[in-house]
Coordinates of C-alpha atoms in Angstrom, one line a residue:
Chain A
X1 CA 20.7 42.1 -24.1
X2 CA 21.4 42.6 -20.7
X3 CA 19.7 40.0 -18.4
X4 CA 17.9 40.6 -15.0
X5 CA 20.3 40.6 -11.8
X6 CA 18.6 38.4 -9.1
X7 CA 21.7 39.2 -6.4
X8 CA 22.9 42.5 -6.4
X9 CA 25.3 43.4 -3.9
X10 CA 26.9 46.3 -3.3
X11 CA 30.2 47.2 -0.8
X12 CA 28.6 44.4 1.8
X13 CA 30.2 43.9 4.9
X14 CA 29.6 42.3 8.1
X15 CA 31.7 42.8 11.1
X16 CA 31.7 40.5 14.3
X17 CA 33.0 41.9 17.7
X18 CA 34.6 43.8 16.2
X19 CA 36.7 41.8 13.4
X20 CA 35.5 42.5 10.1
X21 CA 34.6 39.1 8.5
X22 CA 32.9 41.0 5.0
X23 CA 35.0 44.1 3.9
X24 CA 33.9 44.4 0.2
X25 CA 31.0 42.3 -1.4
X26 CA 29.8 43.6 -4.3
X27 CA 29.1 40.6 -6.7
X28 CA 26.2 40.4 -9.5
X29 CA 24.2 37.1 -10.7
X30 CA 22.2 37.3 -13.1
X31 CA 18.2 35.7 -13.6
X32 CA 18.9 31.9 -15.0
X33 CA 22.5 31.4 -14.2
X34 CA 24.5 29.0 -12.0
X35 CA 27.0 31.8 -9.9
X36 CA 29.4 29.5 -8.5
X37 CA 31.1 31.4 -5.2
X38 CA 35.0 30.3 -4.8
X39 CA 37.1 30.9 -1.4
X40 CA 39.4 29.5 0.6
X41 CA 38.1 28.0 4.2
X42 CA 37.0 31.4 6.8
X43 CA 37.2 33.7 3.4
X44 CA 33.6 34.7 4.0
X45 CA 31.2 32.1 1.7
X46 CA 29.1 31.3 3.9
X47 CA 28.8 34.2 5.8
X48 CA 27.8 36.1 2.4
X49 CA 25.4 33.4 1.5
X50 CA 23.7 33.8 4.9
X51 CA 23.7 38.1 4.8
X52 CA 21.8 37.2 1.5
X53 CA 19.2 35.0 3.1
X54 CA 18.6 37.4 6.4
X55 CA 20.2 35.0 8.4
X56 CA 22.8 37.8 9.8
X57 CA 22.2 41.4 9.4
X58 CA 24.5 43.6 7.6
X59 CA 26.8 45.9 8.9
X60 CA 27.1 48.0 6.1
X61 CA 26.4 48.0 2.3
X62 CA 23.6 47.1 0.3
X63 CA 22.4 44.2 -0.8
X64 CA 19.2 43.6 -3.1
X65 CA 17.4 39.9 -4.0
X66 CA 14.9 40.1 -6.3
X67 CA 15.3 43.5 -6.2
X68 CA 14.5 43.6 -2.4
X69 CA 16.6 45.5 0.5
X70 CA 18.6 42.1 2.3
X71 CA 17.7 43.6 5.7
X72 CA 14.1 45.0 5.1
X73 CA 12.2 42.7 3.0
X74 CA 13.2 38.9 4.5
X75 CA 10.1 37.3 4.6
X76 CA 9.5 38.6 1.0
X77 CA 12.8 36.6 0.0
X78 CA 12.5 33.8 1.5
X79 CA 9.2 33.0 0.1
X80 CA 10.9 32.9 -3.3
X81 CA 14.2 31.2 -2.3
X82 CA 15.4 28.1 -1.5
X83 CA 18.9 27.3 0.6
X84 CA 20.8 24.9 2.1
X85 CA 23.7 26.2 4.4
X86 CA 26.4 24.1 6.5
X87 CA 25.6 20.7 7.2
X88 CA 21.7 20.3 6.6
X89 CA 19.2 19.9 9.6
X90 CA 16.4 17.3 9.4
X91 CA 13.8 16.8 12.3
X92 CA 15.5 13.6 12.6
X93 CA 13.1 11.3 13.9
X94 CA 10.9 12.1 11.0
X95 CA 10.9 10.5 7.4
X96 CA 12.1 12.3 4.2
X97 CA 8.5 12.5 3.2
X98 CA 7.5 14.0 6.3
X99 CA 10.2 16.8 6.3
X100 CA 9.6 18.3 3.0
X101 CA 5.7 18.2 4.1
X102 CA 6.9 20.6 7.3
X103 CA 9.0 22.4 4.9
X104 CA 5.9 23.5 2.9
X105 CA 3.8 24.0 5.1
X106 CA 6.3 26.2 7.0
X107 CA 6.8 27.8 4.2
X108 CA 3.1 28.3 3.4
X109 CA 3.1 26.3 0.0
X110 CA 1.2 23.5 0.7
X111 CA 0.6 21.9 -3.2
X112 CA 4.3 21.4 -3.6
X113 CA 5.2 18.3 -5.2
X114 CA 7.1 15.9 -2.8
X115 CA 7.6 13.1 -4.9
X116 CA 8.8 15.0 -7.9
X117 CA 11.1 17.1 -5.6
X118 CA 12.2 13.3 -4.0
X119 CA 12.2 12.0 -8.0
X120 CA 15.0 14.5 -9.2
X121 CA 17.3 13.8 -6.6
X122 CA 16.6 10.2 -6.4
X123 CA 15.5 9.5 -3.1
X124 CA 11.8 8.3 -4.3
X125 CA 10.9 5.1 -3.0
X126 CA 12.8 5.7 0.1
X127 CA 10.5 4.7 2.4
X128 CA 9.3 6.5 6.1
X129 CA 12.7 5.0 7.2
X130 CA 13.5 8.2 9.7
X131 CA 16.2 10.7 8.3
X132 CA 18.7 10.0 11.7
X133 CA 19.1 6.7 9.5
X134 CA 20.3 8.3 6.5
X135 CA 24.1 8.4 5.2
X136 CA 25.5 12.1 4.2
X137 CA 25.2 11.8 0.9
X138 CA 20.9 10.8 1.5
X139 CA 21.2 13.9 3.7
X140 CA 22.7 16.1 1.5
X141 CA 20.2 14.9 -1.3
X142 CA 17.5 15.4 0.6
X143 CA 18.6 18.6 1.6
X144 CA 18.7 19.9 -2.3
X145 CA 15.2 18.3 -2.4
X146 CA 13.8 20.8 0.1
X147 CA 15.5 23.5 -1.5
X148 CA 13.7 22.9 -4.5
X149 CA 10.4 21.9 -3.4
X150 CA 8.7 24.4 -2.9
X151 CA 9.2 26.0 -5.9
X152 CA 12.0 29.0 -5.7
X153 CA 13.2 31.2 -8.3
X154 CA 16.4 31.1 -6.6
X155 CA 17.9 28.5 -4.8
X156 CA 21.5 29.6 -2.5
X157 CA 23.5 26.8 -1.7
X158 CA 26.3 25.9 0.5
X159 CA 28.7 23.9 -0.5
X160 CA 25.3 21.5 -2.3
X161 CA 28.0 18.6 -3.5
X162 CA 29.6 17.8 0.1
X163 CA 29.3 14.0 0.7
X164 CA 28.0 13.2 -2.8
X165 CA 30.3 10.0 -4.8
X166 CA 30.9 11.4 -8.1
X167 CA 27.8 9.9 -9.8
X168 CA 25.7 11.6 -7.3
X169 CA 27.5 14.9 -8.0
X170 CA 26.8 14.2 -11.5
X171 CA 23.2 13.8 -11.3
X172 CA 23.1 17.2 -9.3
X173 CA 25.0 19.2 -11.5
X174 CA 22.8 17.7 -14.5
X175 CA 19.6 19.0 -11.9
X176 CA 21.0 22.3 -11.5
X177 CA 21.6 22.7 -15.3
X178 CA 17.5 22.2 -15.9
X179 CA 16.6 24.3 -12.7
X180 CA 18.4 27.0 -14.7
X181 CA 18.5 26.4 -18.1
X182 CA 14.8 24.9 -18.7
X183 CA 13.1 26.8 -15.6
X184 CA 14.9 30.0 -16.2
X185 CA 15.5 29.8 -12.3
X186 CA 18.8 31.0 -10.5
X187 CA 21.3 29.8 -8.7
X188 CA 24.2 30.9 -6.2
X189 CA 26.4 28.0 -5.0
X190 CA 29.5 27.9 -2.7
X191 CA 32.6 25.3 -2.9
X192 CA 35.4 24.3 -2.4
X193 CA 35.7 21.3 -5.4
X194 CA 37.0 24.1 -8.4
X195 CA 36.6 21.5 -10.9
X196 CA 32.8 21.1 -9.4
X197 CA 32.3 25.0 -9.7
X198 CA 34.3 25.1 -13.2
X199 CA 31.6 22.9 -14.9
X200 CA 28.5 24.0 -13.2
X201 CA 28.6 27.8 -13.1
X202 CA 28.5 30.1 -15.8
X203 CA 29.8 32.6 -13.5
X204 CA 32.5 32.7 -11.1
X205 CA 33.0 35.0 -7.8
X206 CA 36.1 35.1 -5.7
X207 CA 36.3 36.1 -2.3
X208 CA 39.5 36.8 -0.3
X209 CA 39.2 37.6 3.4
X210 CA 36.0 38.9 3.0
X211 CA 36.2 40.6 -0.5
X212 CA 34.9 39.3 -3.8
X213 CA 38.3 40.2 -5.4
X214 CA 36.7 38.9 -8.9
X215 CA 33.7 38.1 -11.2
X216 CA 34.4 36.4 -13.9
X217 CA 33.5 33.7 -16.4
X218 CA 34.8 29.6 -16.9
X219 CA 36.0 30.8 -20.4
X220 CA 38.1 33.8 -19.4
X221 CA 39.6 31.8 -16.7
X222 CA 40.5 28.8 -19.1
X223 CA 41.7 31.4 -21.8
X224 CA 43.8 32.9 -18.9
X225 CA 44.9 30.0 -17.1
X226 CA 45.1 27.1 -20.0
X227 CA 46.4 24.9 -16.8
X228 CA 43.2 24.8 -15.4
X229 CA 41.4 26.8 -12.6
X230 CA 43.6 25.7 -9.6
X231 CA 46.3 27.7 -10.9
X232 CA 43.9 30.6 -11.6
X233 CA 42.3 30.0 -8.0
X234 CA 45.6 30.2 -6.3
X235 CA 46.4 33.4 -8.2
X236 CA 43.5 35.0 -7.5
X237 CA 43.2 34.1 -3.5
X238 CA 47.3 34.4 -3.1
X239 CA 47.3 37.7 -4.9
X240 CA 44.1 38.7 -3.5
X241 CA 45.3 38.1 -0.1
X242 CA 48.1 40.2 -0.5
X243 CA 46.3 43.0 -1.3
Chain B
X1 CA -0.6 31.3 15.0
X2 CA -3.3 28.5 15.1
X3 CA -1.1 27.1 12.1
X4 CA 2.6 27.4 13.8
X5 CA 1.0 26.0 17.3
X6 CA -0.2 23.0 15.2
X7 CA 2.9 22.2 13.0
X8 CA 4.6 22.9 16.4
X9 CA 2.6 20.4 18.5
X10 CA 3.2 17.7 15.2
X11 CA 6.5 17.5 14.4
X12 CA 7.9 17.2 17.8
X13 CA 7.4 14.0 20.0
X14 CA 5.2 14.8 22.5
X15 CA 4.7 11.0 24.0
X16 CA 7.9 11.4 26.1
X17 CA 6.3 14.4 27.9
X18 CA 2.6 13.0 27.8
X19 CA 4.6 10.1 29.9
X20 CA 6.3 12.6 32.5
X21 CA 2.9 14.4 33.1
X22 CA 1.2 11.0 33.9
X23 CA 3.9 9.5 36.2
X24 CA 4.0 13.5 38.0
X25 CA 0.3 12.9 38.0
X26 CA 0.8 9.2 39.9
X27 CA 3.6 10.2 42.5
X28 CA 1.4 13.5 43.5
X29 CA -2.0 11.4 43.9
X30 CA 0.0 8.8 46.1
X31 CA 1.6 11.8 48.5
X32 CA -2.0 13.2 48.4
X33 CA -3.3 10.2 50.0
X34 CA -0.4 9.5 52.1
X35 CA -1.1 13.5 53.8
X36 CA -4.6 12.5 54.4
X37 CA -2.9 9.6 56.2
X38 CA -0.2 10.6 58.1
X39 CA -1.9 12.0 61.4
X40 CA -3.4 8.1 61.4
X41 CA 0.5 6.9 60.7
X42 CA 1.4 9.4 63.6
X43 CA -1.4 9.6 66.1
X44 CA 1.0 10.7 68.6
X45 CA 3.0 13.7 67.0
X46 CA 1.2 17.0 68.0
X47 CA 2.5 19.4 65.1
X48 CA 0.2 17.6 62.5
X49 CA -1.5 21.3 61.5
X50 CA -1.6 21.1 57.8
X51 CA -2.5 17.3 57.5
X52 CA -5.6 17.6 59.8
X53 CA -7.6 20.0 57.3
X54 CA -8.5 19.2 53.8
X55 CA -7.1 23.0 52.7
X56 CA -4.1 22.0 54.4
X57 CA -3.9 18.7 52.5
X58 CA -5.0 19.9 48.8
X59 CA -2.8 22.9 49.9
X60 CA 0.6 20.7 50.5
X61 CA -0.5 18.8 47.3
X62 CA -0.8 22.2 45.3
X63 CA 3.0 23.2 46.5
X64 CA 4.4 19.9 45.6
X65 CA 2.3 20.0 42.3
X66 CA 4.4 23.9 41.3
X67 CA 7.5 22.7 42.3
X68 CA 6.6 19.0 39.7
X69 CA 5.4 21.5 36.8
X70 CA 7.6 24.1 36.8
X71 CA 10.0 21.8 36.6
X72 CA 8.4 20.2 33.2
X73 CA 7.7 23.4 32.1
X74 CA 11.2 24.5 32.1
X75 CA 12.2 21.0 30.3
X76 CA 9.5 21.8 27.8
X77 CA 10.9 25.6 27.2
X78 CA 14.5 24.3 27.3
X79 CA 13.4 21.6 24.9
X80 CA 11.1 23.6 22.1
X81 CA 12.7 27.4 22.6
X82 CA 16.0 27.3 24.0
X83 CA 17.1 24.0 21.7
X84 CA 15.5 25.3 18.7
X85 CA 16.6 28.9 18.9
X86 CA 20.4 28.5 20.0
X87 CA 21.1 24.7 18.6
X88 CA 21.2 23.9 14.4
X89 CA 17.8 24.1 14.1
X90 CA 17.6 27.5 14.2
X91 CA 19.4 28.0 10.8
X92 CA 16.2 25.9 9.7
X93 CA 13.6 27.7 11.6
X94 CA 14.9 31.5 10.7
X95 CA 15.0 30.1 6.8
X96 CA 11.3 30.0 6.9
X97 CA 9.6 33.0 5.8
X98 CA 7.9 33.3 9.4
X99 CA 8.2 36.3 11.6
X100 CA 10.4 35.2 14.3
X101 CA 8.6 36.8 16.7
X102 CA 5.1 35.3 15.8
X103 CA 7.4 31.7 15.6
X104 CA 8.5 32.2 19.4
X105 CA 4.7 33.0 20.7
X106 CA 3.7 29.7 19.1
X107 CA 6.3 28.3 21.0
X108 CA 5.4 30.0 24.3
X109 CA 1.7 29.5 24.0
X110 CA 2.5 25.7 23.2
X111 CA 4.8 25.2 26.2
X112 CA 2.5 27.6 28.3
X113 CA -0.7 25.9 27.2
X114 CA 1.2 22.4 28.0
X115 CA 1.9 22.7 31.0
X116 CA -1.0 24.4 32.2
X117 CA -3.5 22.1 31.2
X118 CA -1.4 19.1 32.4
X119 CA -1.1 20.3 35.7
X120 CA -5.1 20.9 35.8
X121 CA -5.9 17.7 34.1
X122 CA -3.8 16.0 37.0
X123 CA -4.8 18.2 39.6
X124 CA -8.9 17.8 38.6
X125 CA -8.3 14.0 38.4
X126 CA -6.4 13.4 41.6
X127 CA -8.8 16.1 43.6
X128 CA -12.2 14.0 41.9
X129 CA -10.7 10.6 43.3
X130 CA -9.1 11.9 46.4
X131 CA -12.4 13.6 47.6
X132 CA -14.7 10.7 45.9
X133 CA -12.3 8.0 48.1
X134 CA -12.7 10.4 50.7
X135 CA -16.2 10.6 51.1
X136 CA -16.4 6.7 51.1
X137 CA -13.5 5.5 52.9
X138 CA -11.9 8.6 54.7
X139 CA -8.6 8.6 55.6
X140 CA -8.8 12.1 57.3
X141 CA -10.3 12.9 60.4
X142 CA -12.1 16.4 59.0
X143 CA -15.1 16.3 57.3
X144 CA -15.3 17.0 53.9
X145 CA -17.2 20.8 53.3
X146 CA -17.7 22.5 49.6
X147 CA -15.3 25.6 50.8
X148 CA -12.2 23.2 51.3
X149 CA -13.2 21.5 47.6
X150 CA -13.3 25.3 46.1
X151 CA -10.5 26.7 47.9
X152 CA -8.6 23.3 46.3
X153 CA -9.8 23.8 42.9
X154 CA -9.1 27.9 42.9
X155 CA -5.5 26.8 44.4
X156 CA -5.0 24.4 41.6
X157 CA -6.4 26.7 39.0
X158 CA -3.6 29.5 40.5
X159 CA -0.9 26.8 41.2
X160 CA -1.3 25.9 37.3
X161 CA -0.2 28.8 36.2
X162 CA 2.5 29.6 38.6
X163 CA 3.9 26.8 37.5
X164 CA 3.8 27.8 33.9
X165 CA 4.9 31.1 34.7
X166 CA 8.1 30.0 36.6
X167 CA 8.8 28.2 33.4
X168 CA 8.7 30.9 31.5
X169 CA 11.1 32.5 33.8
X170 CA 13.2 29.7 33.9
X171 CA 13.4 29.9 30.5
X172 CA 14.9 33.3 29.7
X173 CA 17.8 32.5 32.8
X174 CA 18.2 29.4 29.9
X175 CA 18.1 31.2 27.1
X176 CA 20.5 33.8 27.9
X177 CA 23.5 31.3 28.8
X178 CA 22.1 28.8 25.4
X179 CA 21.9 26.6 28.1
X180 CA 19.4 23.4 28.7
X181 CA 20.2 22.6 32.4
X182 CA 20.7 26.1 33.2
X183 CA 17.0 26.9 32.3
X184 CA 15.8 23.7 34.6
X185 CA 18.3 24.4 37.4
X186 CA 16.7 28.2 37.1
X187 CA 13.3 26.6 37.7
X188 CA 14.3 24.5 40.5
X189 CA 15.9 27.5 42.4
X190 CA 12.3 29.3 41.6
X191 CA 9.7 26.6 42.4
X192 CA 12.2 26.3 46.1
X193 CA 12.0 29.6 46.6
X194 CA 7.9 30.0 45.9
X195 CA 7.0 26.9 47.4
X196 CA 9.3 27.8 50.3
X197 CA 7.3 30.9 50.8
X198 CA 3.9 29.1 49.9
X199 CA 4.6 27.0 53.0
X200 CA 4.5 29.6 55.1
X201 CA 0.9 30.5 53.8
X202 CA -0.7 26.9 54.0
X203 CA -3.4 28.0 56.7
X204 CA -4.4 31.4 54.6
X205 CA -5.1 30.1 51.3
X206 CA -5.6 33.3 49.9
X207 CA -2.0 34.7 50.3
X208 CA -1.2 31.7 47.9
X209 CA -2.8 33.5 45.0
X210 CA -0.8 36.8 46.3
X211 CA 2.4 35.2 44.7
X212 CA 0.8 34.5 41.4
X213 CA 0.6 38.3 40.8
X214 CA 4.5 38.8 41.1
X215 CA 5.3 35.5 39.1
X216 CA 3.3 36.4 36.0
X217 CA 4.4 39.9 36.3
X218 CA 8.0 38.4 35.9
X219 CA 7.0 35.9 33.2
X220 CA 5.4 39.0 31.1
X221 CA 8.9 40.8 31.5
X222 CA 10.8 37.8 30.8
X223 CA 8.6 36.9 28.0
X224 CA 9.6 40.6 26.6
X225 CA 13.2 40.3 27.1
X226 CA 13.3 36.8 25.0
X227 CA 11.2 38.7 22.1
X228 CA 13.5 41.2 21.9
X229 CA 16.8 38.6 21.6
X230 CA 14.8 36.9 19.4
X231 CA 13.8 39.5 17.1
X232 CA 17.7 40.7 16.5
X233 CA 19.5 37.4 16.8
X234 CA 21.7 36.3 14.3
X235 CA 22.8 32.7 12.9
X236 CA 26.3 32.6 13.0
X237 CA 29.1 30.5 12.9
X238 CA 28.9 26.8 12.7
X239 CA 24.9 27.1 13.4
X240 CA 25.8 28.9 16.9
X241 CA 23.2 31.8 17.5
X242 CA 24.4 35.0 18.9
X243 CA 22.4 38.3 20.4

């Protein structure tokens, strides 16, 4: 049975002064899956994850979230979406606490539930200690918390593991697995750690100087690259490149 | 709106500016009493004109208090528009599913509405003690009538929000270079040049509410302009915001 498609992107590009950063994005993820978005540094990650989210307008293409023109229906998105892009921003002088209550109420959700949201990434009991205090790896936690708390169908993160020790990484990817798998929620997630993306996504998109060269699955990649997914990575981005 | 102004007012730390107002408030009470005094401190200098009238003196006071507030008006617009808009936080404040245009008037209003009432909360308060000390122990040699107290009040009410409007003036110089000091050097060259020119009118109080006309008409176009950079702004690279 063919399942939902929350992202659907088709022939996206973005260009900058000029420069094209996004030739050709046309990538697919479907309702309740992890879509883990592989690229070398400046391939275009970030910039897709941010067309996505309204952040930057299109220059030409299509893209649809929930079904919903990119450019047209922001607001509509963002209600049901959560992100996390670049290095998260806090209102620093303010607890964790407080920042996920701005959060909602920015976001016009004011029953969400801050200590569950604080619970699954384990920052409960952290105190009103302000968030200028906190290390990276708090930060980044914290940051996944107020992706999630208010309650999105679809959560787009970038790069959502940076900072983390591997036991923290661990706990996240077990989070994302029950955001998806129990929830039926979606996610879209940009990295760098391939062995990261490998075990959390069930789907894997390449992009090469600013076109998703691939879509494919963790199994195809191991039946075609036994070595593991570095190998298939630099493949994909050499080859890509070339082309 | 009422909402955004609110969450607005909250999350930022207001006490730093609530400080700036009352010291402003402090250094333009002292030079109010020290114009009353200077023809005593100078009996024998004969170009004492604007010190020997209360219009004169609430006049020199209202000139000093434009060039004071626009100055913390620009440091509030550079502060909550110009720093949120162009720095990090802007990622965070264009995730929110908020038009961006009704996000900036909350701003505007905020800083506006600030500034405003802080200059007529000082002004009231320093004209109530200065005329109440006055009427006891003068320090002038006019006599106090109810036209010079109306013409002071009407001047404060206009000086107010001349002073708000050269922030908001100020403030689109700022925006348009990203720039913090470039949107309070832009309100010092403003407040010189209208207080420069309201100099000249100290003995016609009612050309002083001729330059208010001008001023706001200015604010209302800069006020435009920033709506429209705001409205098609884009989050780019490395959290940098470009038109």
């Amino acid at each position: 049975m063919e399942r939902e498609l929350i992202v659907k992107t088709e022939k996206l590009g973005k260009v900058f002064d000029g420069k094209t950063v996004i030739r050709d994005c046309t990538m697919s993820v479907e309702k309740g899956t992890i879509y883990g978005f592989l690229g070398r540094n400046g391939a275009g990650k970030t910039t897709v994850l941010k067309l996505l989210l309204g952040l930057l307008q299109p220059t030409f293409g299509e893209g649809r979230v929930f079904g919903m023109d990119i450019a047209a229906d922001r607001r509509k998105i963002l209600r049901q979406t959560g992100s996390l892009i670049e290095a998260p921003v806090f209102y620093e002088h303010l607890s964790a606490k407080e920042n996920l209550q701005f959060h909602l109420a920015y976001m016009g959700y004011p029953d969400g539930d801050i200590e569950k949201a604080l619970r699954k990434v384990k920052l409960s009991g952290i105190g009103m200690q302000p968030v200028s205090t906190y290390s990276l790896g708090m930060r980044q936690r914290l940051a996944i918390a107020r992706a999630m708390v208010h309650d999105p169908q679809l959560l787009i993160l970038d790069e959502p593991v940076n900072g983390l020790d591997p036991v923290g990484v661990r706990e996240i990817r077990e989070l994302f697995h029950c955001f998806t798998k129990e929830e039926g929620k979606t996610i879209l997630l940009s990295s760098h750690i391939l062995s990261e993306v490998e075990q959390t996504a069930d789907r894997i998109g390449v992009i090469v100087n600013g076109t998703v060269v691939e879509q494919t699955t963790p199994e195809i990649i191991h039946s075609r690259y036994p070595s593991g997914i570095e190998d298939y990575f630099i493949a994909t981005t050499e080859g890509g490149a070339n082309t | 709106m009422k909402r955004l102004i609110k969450l607005e007012w909250k999350r930022n730390r207001l006490r730093t500016y609530h400080i700036a107002a009352v010291s402003i408030f402090i250094f333009l009470l002292a030079m109010l009493f020290l114009f009353a005094a200077i023809p005593r401190l100078e009996p024998t200098d004969t170009d004492m004109g604007p010190f020997l009238t209360y219009t004169g003196i609430t006049s020199l006071y209202n000139i000093l208090g434009i060039a004071s507030f626009a100055i913390f008006s620009s440091v509030l617009a550079a502060r909550f528009v110009v720093q949120d808009f162009t720095g990090p936080q802007a990622l965070l404040l264009f995730s929110y599913p908020i038009s961006r245009s009704k996000i900036l008037w909350a701003k505007l209003l905020l800083v506006f509405g600030y500034s405003v009432l802080a200059n007529l909360l000082c002004g009231t308060t320093a004209f109530c003690l200065f005329f109440v000390s006055e009427s006891l122990f003068p320090l002038s040699t006019a006599s106090i009538r109810i036209e010079d107290m109306v013409t002071a009040f009407l001047s404060l009410l206009c000086s107010s929000i001349m002073a708000g409007g050269i922030g908001m003036i100020a403030l689109w110089f700022g925006f348009r270079k990203r720039s913090i000091s470039v949107t309070i050097i832009a309100a010092v060259i403003l407040a010189v040049v209208c207080c420069q020119f309201l100099g000249v009118t100290l003995f016609l109080p009612y050309l002083f509410f001729s330059l208010l006309v001008p001023v706001l008409c200015c604010a209302f176009l800069a006020g435009k302009s920033l709506f429209r950079q705001i409205k098609k702004m884009e989050v780019s690279l490395h959290d940098r915001t470009r038109v």
